Amino acid sequence: MELITIITALALIQFVLFGIQVGKMRGKHEVKAPEMSGPPEFMRMFRIHQNTMEQIVVFVPSLWMFAHYFDPKWGAGIGLIYIAARTVYFLDYRKDPKSRGRGFGIGFAAMAVLLVGGIVGAVMKML
Amino acid sequence: MELITIITALALIQFVLFGIQVGKMRGKHEVKAPEMSGPPEFMRMFRIHQNTMEQIVVFVPSLWMFAHYFDPKWGAGIGLIYIAARTVYFLDYRKDPKSRGRGFGIGFAAMAVLLVGGIVGAVMKML
Amino acid sequence: MELITIITALALIQFVLFGIQVGKMRGKHEVKAPEMSGPPEFMRMFRIHQNTMEQIVVFVPSLWMFAHYFDPKWGAGIGLIYIAARTVYFLDYRKDPKSRGRGFGIGFAAMAVLLVGGIVGAVMKML
């Protein structure tokens, strides 16, 4: 499961980097903590970070369950698609929130495959 | 641990479904991203989703630690209570935020049993 | 891995206690759900809780990956530093958000060591 550890860590590093960007936007636009609203550029980064947290909370356990009940290599490949899609989501959303659907959709689909694959694999093993 | 995988996946699917509802509310009330405030119906769904994330972050590792140090079947049963309580929380909160205590309380208690059970089990094994 | 289970549970209990504080602040300042803004004392506690969620989502898997590929005892020690730093972050932020850097920084560094250590350990084992 070394491969799955690496993919997990890469997804977490991406999430941490988004968080650092939120901090930078706080500084740039003087959005002082604990304030949560500010100019669009801050709000976009804030939401990119929050939305990525909503995904990663599902992604990490799904990745491990999929890798365990199906195949680590397939899990790692789908995990890479998730990370790539989240990068596209970040780049698109930052420019124009209306364009965020593409990266969101592909990342969500990758996550859903891992989640549904994990539960199907576990049910099949029980039967 | 197939049973625990299935309970984990069900709780994650519930969380994802709540997220999809937030998206629908964004569309219905034209709350455009990255906006985080809108009419009550949107706000309620937004908070149901966020609060469920706060719970699931604790629920998933607690479920696995409890299942490992106590019993997977008991863990799965308590996990089902958590998922059922979160459904009640969703239905109640959506109608009237003041009524959210019931579902929240039962779900929180289930989560707390898993969390405290996990730590007690680990301490007992160490001694 | 009993030690790692105990550290995980302690970090989760800390996060849950912060959540209970948010609830108390809601009551004290009559910030009714689903409202997310209120007087500074509420906002600070709200952000302490949210920021701790952002950290714990990374901390828990990183702790386990580090413990698995390096050493559980070192992992537990660094995990304790993270929990202590988060306590400092809570106490500082509550008094004055501008002073939150110290606790945040040490906690972030501990988390980063676990995360980077986990990925380095996994890569080394693959080679």
Short mmCIF file of C-alpha atoms in Angstrom, two decimals:
data_model
loop_
_atom_site.label_atom_id
_atom_site.label_comp_id
_atom_site.label_asym_id
_atom_site.label_seq_id
_atom_site.Cartn_x
_atom_site.Cartn_y
_atom_site.Cartn_z
CA MET A 1 0.00 0.00 0.00
CA GLU A 2 3.02 2.33 -0.39
CA LEU A 3 1.43 3.67 -3.57
CA ILE A 4 -1.80 4.52 -1.73
CA THR A 5 0.14 6.24 1.05
CA ILE A 6 1.89 8.39 -1.57
CA ILE A 7 -1.37 9.32 -3.34
CA THR A 8 -3.00 10.12 0.03
CA ALA A 9 -0.08 12.33 1.01
CA LEU A 10 -0.11 14.12 -2.38
CA ALA A 11 -3.83 14.89 -2.04
CA LEU A 12 -3.27 16.15 1.52
CA ILE A 13 -0.31 18.30 0.41
CA GLN A 14 -2.51 19.82 -2.32
CA PHE A 15 -5.14 20.64 0.31
CA VAL A 16 -2.50 22.20 2.60
CA LEU A 17 -1.17 24.31 -0.31
CA PHE A 18 -4.71 25.60 -0.96
CA GLY A 19 -4.89 26.53 2.74
CA ILE A 20 -1.62 28.46 2.46
CA GLN A 21 -3.14 30.36 -0.49
CA VAL A 22 -6.11 31.34 1.71
CA GLY A 23 -3.63 32.72 4.25
CA LYS A 24 -1.86 34.70 1.51
CA MET A 25 -5.18 36.16 0.32
CA ARG A 26 -5.95 37.15 3.94
CA GLY A 27 -2.68 39.07 3.99
CA LYS A 28 -3.03 40.62 0.54
CA HIS A 29 -6.60 41.88 1.07
CA GLU A 30 -6.22 42.54 4.80
CA VAL A 31 -9.07 40.16 5.68
CA LYS A 32 -8.30 39.92 9.37
CA ALA A 33 -9.12 36.75 11.31
CA PRO A 34 -11.74 35.74 12.38
CA GLU A 35 -13.40 37.50 9.40
CA MET A 36 -14.71 35.09 6.75
CA SER A 37 -15.81 37.47 4.02
CA GLY A 38 -13.79 39.77 1.82
CA PRO A 39 -13.16 40.71 -1.81
CA PRO A 40 -13.91 38.13 -4.55
CA GLU A 41 -10.31 36.95 -4.88
CA PHE A 42 -10.26 36.03 -1.18
CA MET A 43 -13.73 34.46 -1.27
CA ARG A 44 -12.82 32.27 -4.24
CA MET A 45 -9.71 30.90 -2.58
CA PHE A 46 -11.63 30.43 0.68
CA ARG A 47 -14.27 28.36 -1.12
CA ILE A 48 -11.74 26.36 -3.19
CA HIS A 49 -10.12 25.35 0.11
CA GLN A 50 -13.42 24.56 1.86
CA ASN A 51 -14.78 22.59 -1.07
CA THR A 52 -11.54 20.61 -1.31
CA MET A 53 -11.91 19.74 2.40
CA GLU A 54 -15.44 18.47 1.69
CA GLN A 55 -14.00 16.23 -1.05
CA ILE A 56 -10.88 15.04 0.79
CA VAL A 57 -12.87 13.87 3.81
CA VAL A 58 -14.59 11.39 1.47
CA PHE A 59 -11.63 10.79 -0.86
CA VAL A 60 -9.11 9.48 1.69
CA PRO A 61 -11.17 6.65 3.26
CA SER A 62 -12.69 5.79 -0.15
CA LEU A 63 -9.23 5.46 -1.70
CA TRP A 64 -8.11 3.03 1.02
CA MET A 65 -11.31 0.96 0.91
CA PHE A 66 -11.11 0.73 -2.89
CA ALA A 67 -7.40 -0.20 -2.78
CA HIS A 68 -8.11 -2.89 -0.19
CA TYR A 69 -11.14 -4.52 -1.87
CA PHE A 70 -10.19 -3.97 -5.52
CA ASP A 71 -6.71 -3.07 -6.62
CA PRO A 72 -4.14 -0.59 -5.25
CA LYS A 73 -2.82 0.27 -8.72
CA TRP A 74 -6.26 1.13 -10.07
CA GLY A 75 -6.95 3.05 -6.86
CA ALA A 76 -3.73 5.03 -7.27
CA GLY A 77 -4.56 5.84 -10.92
CA ILE A 78 -8.06 7.07 -10.07
CA GLY A 79 -6.55 8.99 -7.14
CA LEU A 80 -4.19 10.76 -9.53
CA ILE A 81 -7.17 11.75 -11.71
CA TYR A 82 -8.83 13.19 -8.59
CA ILE A 83 -5.72 15.26 -7.75
CA ALA A 84 -5.36 16.49 -11.35
CA ALA A 85 -9.05 17.44 -11.50
CA ARG A 86 -8.74 19.37 -8.23
CA THR A 87 -5.82 21.31 -9.75
CA VAL A 88 -8.01 22.19 -12.74
CA TYR A 89 -10.82 23.15 -10.33
CA PHE A 90 -8.45 25.49 -8.46
CA LEU A 91 -7.13 27.15 -11.65
CA ASP A 92 -10.61 27.55 -13.18
CA TYR A 93 -12.40 28.72 -10.02
CA ARG A 94 -9.70 31.31 -9.30
CA LYS A 95 -10.25 32.88 -12.72
CA ASP A 96 -14.04 32.51 -12.89
CA PRO A 97 -16.26 30.64 -10.39
CA LYS A 98 -18.74 29.86 -13.20
CA SER A 99 -16.10 27.70 -14.91
CA ARG A 100 -15.53 25.49 -11.85
CA GLY A 101 -17.85 22.70 -13.05
CA ARG A 102 -15.30 20.86 -15.19
CA GLY A 103 -12.66 20.24 -12.52
CA PHE A 104 -15.31 19.66 -9.87
CA GLY A 105 -17.16 17.11 -12.01
CA ILE A 106 -14.15 14.99 -12.94
CA GLY A 107 -12.81 15.03 -9.37
CA PHE A 108 -16.24 14.15 -8.00
CA ALA A 109 -16.60 11.27 -10.48
CA ALA A 110 -13.17 9.88 -9.51
CA MET A 111 -14.11 10.10 -5.82
CA ALA A 112 -17.48 8.45 -6.48
CA VAL A 113 -15.85 5.53 -8.33
CA LEU A 114 -13.56 4.92 -5.33
CA LEU A 115 -16.46 5.19 -2.85
CA VAL A 116 -18.90 2.98 -4.77
CA GLY A 117 -16.08 0.55 -5.68
CA GLY A 118 -15.13 0.23 -2.01
CA ILE A 119 -18.66 -0.59 -0.87
CA VAL A 120 -19.29 -2.99 -3.78
CA GLY A 121 -15.98 -4.76 -3.09
CA ALA A 122 -16.81 -5.12 0.61
CA VAL A 123 -20.34 -6.43 -0.10
CA MET A 124 -18.97 -8.94 -2.65
CA LYS A 125 -16.43 -10.23 -0.14
CA MET A 126 -19.12 -10.68 2.51
CA LEU A 127 -21.39 -12.75 0.23
CA MET B 1 -13.96 -5.50 8.64
CA GLU B 2 -16.21 -5.65 5.56
CA LEU B 3 -19.09 -4.52 7.76
CA ILE B 4 -17.15 -1.45 8.93
CA THR B 5 -16.20 -0.58 5.34
CA ILE B 6 -19.89 -0.70 4.39
CA ILE B 7 -20.96 1.51 7.35
CA THR B 8 -18.13 3.96 6.57
CA ALA B 9 -19.18 4.14 2.92
CA LEU B 10 -22.86 4.63 3.85
CA ALA B 11 -21.99 7.53 6.17
CA LEU B 12 -19.81 9.07 3.44
CA ILE B 13 -22.57 8.64 0.84
CA GLN B 14 -25.01 10.39 3.20
CA PHE B 15 -22.55 13.28 3.55
CA VAL B 16 -22.11 13.48 -0.25
CA LEU B 17 -25.91 13.51 -0.71
CA PHE B 18 -26.15 16.44 1.72
CA GLY B 19 -23.51 18.22 -0.37
CA ILE B 20 -25.56 17.66 -3.53
CA GLN B 21 -28.54 19.23 -1.74
CA VAL B 22 -26.43 22.33 -0.99
CA GLY B 23 -25.67 22.55 -4.71
CA LYS B 24 -29.37 22.27 -5.55
CA MET B 25 -30.18 25.05 -3.07
CA ARG B 26 -27.49 27.21 -4.71
CA GLY B 27 -29.26 26.72 -8.03
CA LYS B 28 -32.79 27.20 -6.70
CA HIS B 29 -32.04 30.41 -4.81
CA GLU B 30 -29.36 31.66 -7.22
CA VAL B 31 -26.72 31.81 -4.49
CA LYS B 32 -23.75 32.11 -6.79
CA ALA B 33 -20.34 30.72 -5.77
CA PRO B 34 -18.28 31.82 -3.88
CA GLU B 35 -21.18 33.36 -1.92
CA MET B 36 -21.84 31.62 1.41
CA SER B 37 -24.98 33.36 2.57
CA GLY B 38 -28.49 33.32 1.14
CA PRO B 39 -32.13 32.72 2.06
CA PRO B 40 -32.92 30.50 5.11
CA GLU B 41 -33.56 27.36 3.02
CA PHE B 42 -30.05 27.60 1.55
CA MET B 43 -28.44 28.46 4.90
CA ARG B 44 -30.05 25.50 6.62
CA MET B 45 -28.82 23.02 4.04
CA PHE B 46 -25.39 24.66 4.08
CA ARG B 47 -25.16 24.21 7.86
CA ILE B 48 -26.55 20.63 7.80
CA HIS B 49 -23.73 19.77 5.39
CA GLN B 50 -21.03 21.60 7.34
CA ASN B 51 -22.13 20.16 10.68
CA THR B 52 -22.19 16.66 9.19
CA MET B 53 -18.61 17.20 8.00
CA GLU B 54 -17.62 18.17 11.57
CA GLN B 55 -19.15 14.91 12.79
CA ILE B 56 -17.87 12.60 10.05
CA VAL B 57 -14.27 13.71 10.56
CA VAL B 58 -14.54 12.24 14.08
CA PHE B 59 -16.95 9.40 13.24
CA VAL B 60 -14.84 7.56 10.64
CA PRO B 61 -11.61 7.08 12.63
CA SER B 62 -13.60 6.44 15.84
CA LEU B 63 -15.63 3.70 14.12
CA TRP B 64 -12.46 1.92 12.99
CA MET B 65 -10.70 2.23 16.34
CA PHE B 66 -13.79 0.95 18.17
CA ALA B 67 -14.21 -1.94 15.71
CA HIS B 68 -10.55 -2.87 16.13
CA TYR B 69 -10.35 -2.72 19.94
CA PHE B 70 -13.90 -3.83 20.78
CA ASP B 71 -16.16 -5.54 18.30
CA PRO B 72 -16.93 -4.83 14.62
CA LYS B 73 -20.58 -5.89 14.97
CA TRP B 74 -21.22 -3.52 17.89
CA GLY B 75 -19.32 -0.83 15.99
CA ALA B 76 -21.48 -1.36 12.91
CA GLY B 77 -24.68 -1.21 14.99
CA ILE B 78 -23.67 2.05 16.69
CA GLY B 79 -22.60 3.35 13.28
CA LEU B 80 -26.07 2.66 11.92
CA ILE B 81 -27.58 4.61 14.84
CA TYR B 82 -25.28 7.53 13.93
CA ILE B 83 -26.41 7.44 10.26
CA ALA B 84 -30.10 7.21 11.25
CA ALA B 85 -29.72 10.11 13.71
CA ARG B 86 -28.04 12.24 11.02
CA THR B 87 -31.04 11.56 8.75
CA VAL B 88 -33.38 12.75 11.51
CA TYR B 89 -31.12 15.79 12.04
CA PHE B 90 -31.35 16.62 8.32
CA LEU B 91 -35.15 16.26 8.19
CA ASP B 92 -35.71 18.24 11.41
CA TYR B 93 -33.20 21.04 10.69
CA ARG B 94 -34.59 21.55 7.18
CA LYS B 95 -38.06 22.18 8.64
CA ASP B 96 -37.02 24.12 11.73
CA PRO B 97 -33.44 24.71 12.98
CA LYS B 98 -34.73 24.86 16.57
CA SER B 99 -35.78 21.20 16.34
CA ARG B 100 -32.30 19.97 15.35
CA GLY B 101 -31.30 18.95 18.89
CA ARG B 102 -32.84 15.47 18.80
CA GLY B 103 -31.01 14.12 15.75
CA PHE B 104 -27.83 15.96 16.69
CA GLY B 105 -27.86 14.58 20.24
CA ILE B 106 -28.37 10.93 19.32
CA GLY B 107 -25.78 11.09 16.54
CA PHE B 108 -23.31 12.84 18.82
CA ALA B 109 -23.86 10.23 21.57
CA ALA B 110 -23.26 7.37 19.08
CA MET B 111 -20.07 9.07 17.87
CA ALA B 112 -18.92 9.66 21.46
CA VAL B 113 -19.43 5.99 22.37
CA LEU B 114 -17.24 4.96 19.42
CA LEU B 115 -14.57 7.54 20.28
CA VAL B 116 -14.42 6.83 24.02
CA GLY B 117 -14.71 3.07 23.39
CA GLY B 118 -11.76 3.21 20.99
CA ILE B 119 -9.49 5.00 23.44
CA VAL B 120 -10.56 2.80 26.39
CA GLY B 121 -9.97 -0.34 24.31
CA ALA B 122 -6.50 0.84 23.26
CA VAL B 123 -5.53 1.79 26.84
CA MET B 124 -6.77 -1.58 28.15
CA LYS B 125 -4.72 -3.42 25.55
CA MET B 126 -1.59 -1.46 26.48
CA LEU B 127 -1.88 -2.27 30.20
CA MET C 1 -0.39 0.96 17.29
CA GLU C 2 -2.30 1.40 20.59
CA LEU C 3 -0.29 4.57 21.19
CA ILE C 4 -1.34 6.01 17.83
CA THR C 5 -4.98 5.16 18.51
CA ILE C 6 -4.76 7.04 21.82
CA ILE C 7 -3.12 10.12 20.22
CA THR C 8 -5.72 10.09 17.41
CA ALA C 9 -8.55 9.89 19.94
CA LEU C 10 -7.06 12.71 22.05
CA ALA C 11 -6.80 14.99 19.00
CA LEU C 12 -10.39 14.13 18.03
CA ILE C 13 -11.61 14.77 21.61
CA GLN C 14 -9.88 18.19 21.53
CA PHE C 15 -11.67 19.00 18.26
CA VAL C 16 -15.02 17.88 19.72
CA LEU C 17 -14.43 20.06 22.81
CA PHE C 18 -13.80 23.07 20.55
CA GLY C 19 -17.11 22.27 18.80
CA ILE C 20 -18.90 22.25 22.16
CA GLN C 21 -17.41 25.70 22.85
CA VAL C 22 -18.89 26.98 19.57
CA GLY C 23 -22.28 25.70 20.73
CA LYS C 24 -21.87 27.49 24.06
CA MET C 25 -20.97 30.74 22.28
CA ARG C 26 -24.10 30.33 20.12
CA GLY C 27 -26.14 30.14 23.31
CA LYS C 28 -24.35 32.96 25.12
CA HIS C 29 -24.57 35.45 22.24
CA GLU C 30 -27.90 34.17 20.89
CA VAL C 31 -26.40 33.41 17.46
CA LYS C 32 -29.24 31.26 16.22
CA ALA C 33 -28.58 28.43 13.74
CA PRO C 34 -28.10 28.51 10.76
CA GLU C 35 -26.49 31.93 11.34
CA MET C 36 -22.69 31.88 10.95
CA SER C 37 -21.77 35.41 12.01
CA GLY C 38 -22.01 37.09 15.36
CA PRO C 39 -20.00 39.06 17.92
CA PRO C 40 -16.17 38.64 17.97
CA GLU C 41 -16.17 36.10 20.83
CA PHE C 42 -18.43 33.80 18.78
CA MET C 43 -16.50 34.36 15.55
CA ARG C 44 -13.19 33.55 17.19
CA MET C 45 -14.43 30.25 18.60
CA PHE C 46 -16.11 29.44 15.26
CA ARG C 47 -12.82 29.95 13.42
CA ILE C 48 -10.72 28.07 16.02
CA HIS C 49 -13.03 25.10 15.46
CA GLN C 50 -13.02 25.37 11.66
CA ASN C 51 -9.26 25.83 11.46
CA THR C 52 -8.75 22.82 13.75
CA MET C 53 -10.94 20.76 11.38
CA GLU C 54 -8.72 21.85 8.47
CA GLN C 55 -5.69 20.61 10.42
CA ILE C 56 -7.17 17.38 11.80
CA VAL C 57 -8.24 16.19 8.34
CA VAL C 58 -4.52 16.17 7.44
CA PHE C 59 -3.17 15.24 10.89
CA VAL C 60 -4.98 11.90 11.37
CA PRO C 61 -3.94 10.13 8.14
CA SER C 62 -0.45 11.68 8.34
CA LEU C 63 0.02 10.38 11.89
CA TRP C 64 -0.86 6.83 10.83
CA MET C 65 1.29 6.89 7.70
CA PHE C 66 4.26 8.24 9.69
CA ALA C 67 3.75 5.66 12.46
CA HIS C 68 3.60 2.88 9.89
CA TYR C 69 6.64 3.86 7.78
CA PHE C 70 8.82 5.37 10.54
CA ASP C 71 8.19 4.81 14.19
CA PRO C 72 5.00 4.81 16.29
CA LYS C 73 6.76 6.31 19.33
CA TRP C 74 8.18 9.23 17.36
CA GLY C 75 4.79 9.65 15.71
CA ALA C 76 3.05 9.73 19.09
CA GLY C 77 5.53 12.30 20.43
CA ILE C 78 5.07 14.60 17.42
CA GLY C 79 1.32 14.05 17.72
CA LEU C 80 1.44 15.26 21.34
CA ILE C 81 3.28 18.40 20.19
CA TYR C 82 0.48 19.00 17.66
CA ILE C 83 -2.20 18.65 20.37
CA ALA C 84 -0.31 20.94 22.77
CA ALA C 85 0.20 23.55 20.02
CA ARG C 86 -3.51 23.46 19.18
CA THR C 87 -4.28 24.13 22.85
CA VAL C 88 -1.98 27.17 22.75
CA TYR C 89 -3.63 28.25 19.47
CA PHE C 90 -7.06 28.04 21.14
CA LEU C 91 -5.99 30.00 24.23
CA ASP C 92 -4.16 32.69 22.21
CA TYR C 93 -6.79 33.12 19.48
CA ARG C 94 -9.59 33.40 22.03
CA LYS C 95 -7.80 36.34 23.66
CA ASP C 96 -6.47 38.01 20.52
CA PRO C 97 -6.64 36.64 16.95
CA LYS C 98 -3.40 38.48 16.09
CA SER C 99 -1.51 36.27 18.55
CA ARG C 100 -2.66 32.99 16.95
CA GLY C 101 0.52 32.55 14.88
CA ARG C 102 2.58 30.81 17.57
CA GLY C 103 0.23 27.89 18.28
CA PHE C 104 -0.72 27.63 14.62
CA GLY C 105 2.91 27.53 13.48
CA ILE C 106 4.10 24.83 15.88
CA GLY C 107 1.02 22.68 15.23
CA PHE C 108 1.42 23.12 11.47
CA ALA C 109 5.11 22.19 11.65
CA ALA C 110 4.32 19.02 13.64
CA MET C 111 1.64 18.07 11.11
CA ALA C 112 4.02 18.77 8.20
CA VAL C 113 6.73 16.54 9.71
CA LEU C 114 4.21 13.68 9.96
CA LEU C 115 2.95 14.26 6.41
CA VAL C 116 6.36 14.60 4.75
CA GLY C 117 7.76 11.78 6.90
CA GLY C 118 4.94 9.48 5.79
CA ILE C 119 5.48 10.12 2.08
CA VAL C 120 9.29 9.86 2.37
CA GLY C 121 8.96 6.58 4.31
CA ALA C 122 6.60 5.13 1.70
CA VAL C 123 8.83 6.20 -1.22
CA MET C 124 11.91 4.72 0.52
CA LYS C 125 10.13 1.42 1.05
CA MET C 126 9.12 1.27 -2.62
CA LEU C 127 12.66 1.81 -3.90
#
